[in-house]
């Protein structure tokens, strides 16, 4: 027969350890009942912890894509609105030029409208969203188009003046403008003037935008071009058409020479209408794809969220029962501990 040494200290120490464990368990259950989630995911899930981590990481990644898609959608909305304004002013300008083609007496009307249209073009191409220029391609921190009407003279205005003077020997306000022949004006428009809106002179005097546009990842396996560059051909055509009507001395030209300028502008604006319409269509398609991708991501994140909840949430009813049991056990342990503390051999002497 074996005997064991028993003392009040041993009993007290074991009770103290039990109190610590029960107190820790009570704190854990209180945390779970208040948060609704397991207090220690790794301890409770064991081998399934890796699944919880990977599912939560995928959920976070898809959530980030949803957020970036919202920014992409905003950029596309602003781009679409700007293109709508440009298309409208292009159509109005085209209608005006067709109406005044045979009367250079109305050239001042066409000039005034062209100046307004050119200012609108520059304003829309320099549109900002959240501190970035949406028509700058990937060079989003730089204003894409110079202000033609700036003081002192902008690089684009200086280039037009230099080309005109080089071709005719005088500037656009000189009386000699009236003597420019249709053939000379045709050669100028198709040569030195046209070159101002083609590379490399377009990039040197008009635009700081890049040909490469913004690319956005809209889903784990899908990306798209999410911006329009100021370097697109329709933008150059609009700049050329508005500039030639606004700043080549059209009101002082002879009737036939005036027709040459107007016909060239009408041709450019007609092509620009088609070009801007196509750009609007491309932006509309991108908007549709972003919206569809975001809808799919919402469904996916919903599924992942349910799986995370299945793994990490606690059963509140069950946890409440366990909490009440733990409180009862702790109270009982305190009572037993108190009685043990009062034990003394002196009581039996």
mmCIF file of C-alpha atoms in Angstrom, residues 163-164 167-168 180-199 201 237 240-241 244 248 257 259-268 271:
data_model
loop_
_atom_site.group_PDB
_atom_site.id
_atom_site.type_symbol
_atom_site.label_atom_id
_atom_site.label_comp_id
_atom_site.label_asym_id
_atom_site.label_seq_id
_atom_site.Cartn_x
_atom_site.Cartn_y
_atom_site.Cartn_z
ATOM 1 C CA UNK A 163 5.036 77.730 -89.893
ATOM 2 C CA UNK A 164 2.694 80.375 -91.335
ATOM 3 C CA UNK A 167 5.316 79.558 -95.774
ATOM 4 C CA UNK A 168 4.062 83.035 -96.701
ATOM 5 C CA UNK A 180 -2.691 83.992 -100.558
ATOM 6 C CA UNK A 181 -3.749 81.793 -103.470
ATOM 7 C CA UNK A 182 -5.811 78.610 -103.068
ATOM 8 C CA UNK A 183 -2.861 76.539 -104.309
ATOM 9 C CA UNK A 184 -0.467 78.125 -101.812
ATOM 10 C CA UNK A 185 -2.918 77.574 -98.946
ATOM 11 C CA UNK A 186 -3.494 73.953 -99.997
ATOM 12 C CA UNK A 187 0.262 73.345 -100.041
ATOM 13 C CA UNK A 188 0.592 74.931 -96.596
ATOM 14 C CA UNK A 189 -2.284 73.000 -95.035
ATOM 15 C CA UNK A 190 -1.139 69.665 -96.426
ATOM 16 C CA UNK A 191 2.525 70.348 -95.684
ATOM 17 C CA UNK A 192 3.943 72.497 -92.854
ATOM 18 C CA UNK A 193 0.619 72.934 -91.042
ATOM 19 C CA UNK A 194 -0.311 69.260 -91.190
ATOM 20 C CA UNK A 195 3.141 68.347 -89.855
ATOM 21 C CA UNK A 196 2.438 70.328 -86.667
ATOM 22 C CA UNK A 197 -0.164 67.727 -85.684
ATOM 23 C CA UNK A 198 1.924 64.688 -86.564
ATOM 24 C CA UNK A 199 4.867 63.208 -84.709
ATOM 25 C CA UNK A 201 6.100 68.024 -83.765
ATOM 26 C CA UNK A 237 -7.728 66.334 -86.167
ATOM 27 C CA UNK A 240 -5.921 71.107 -86.480
ATOM 28 C CA UNK A 241 -9.437 71.971 -87.670
ATOM 29 C CA UNK A 244 -6.940 76.609 -88.885
ATOM 30 C CA UNK A 248 -4.965 81.383 -90.009
ATOM 31 C CA UNK A 257 -8.767 80.491 -100.555
ATOM 32 C CA UNK A 259 -13.109 77.739 -99.205
ATOM 33 C CA UNK A 260 -9.882 75.739 -99.233
ATOM 34 C CA UNK A 261 -9.470 76.283 -95.490
ATOM 35 C CA UNK A 262 -13.126 75.533 -94.741
ATOM 36 C CA UNK A 263 -13.150 72.398 -96.900
ATOM 37 C CA UNK A 264 -10.041 71.125 -95.139
ATOM 38 C CA UNK A 265 -11.599 71.839 -91.747
ATOM 39 C CA UNK A 266 -14.864 70.149 -92.772
ATOM 40 C CA UNK A 267 -12.934 67.074 -93.891
ATOM 41 C CA UNK A 268 -11.004 66.892 -90.614
ATOM 42 C CA UNK A 271 -13.278 62.240 -89.776
#
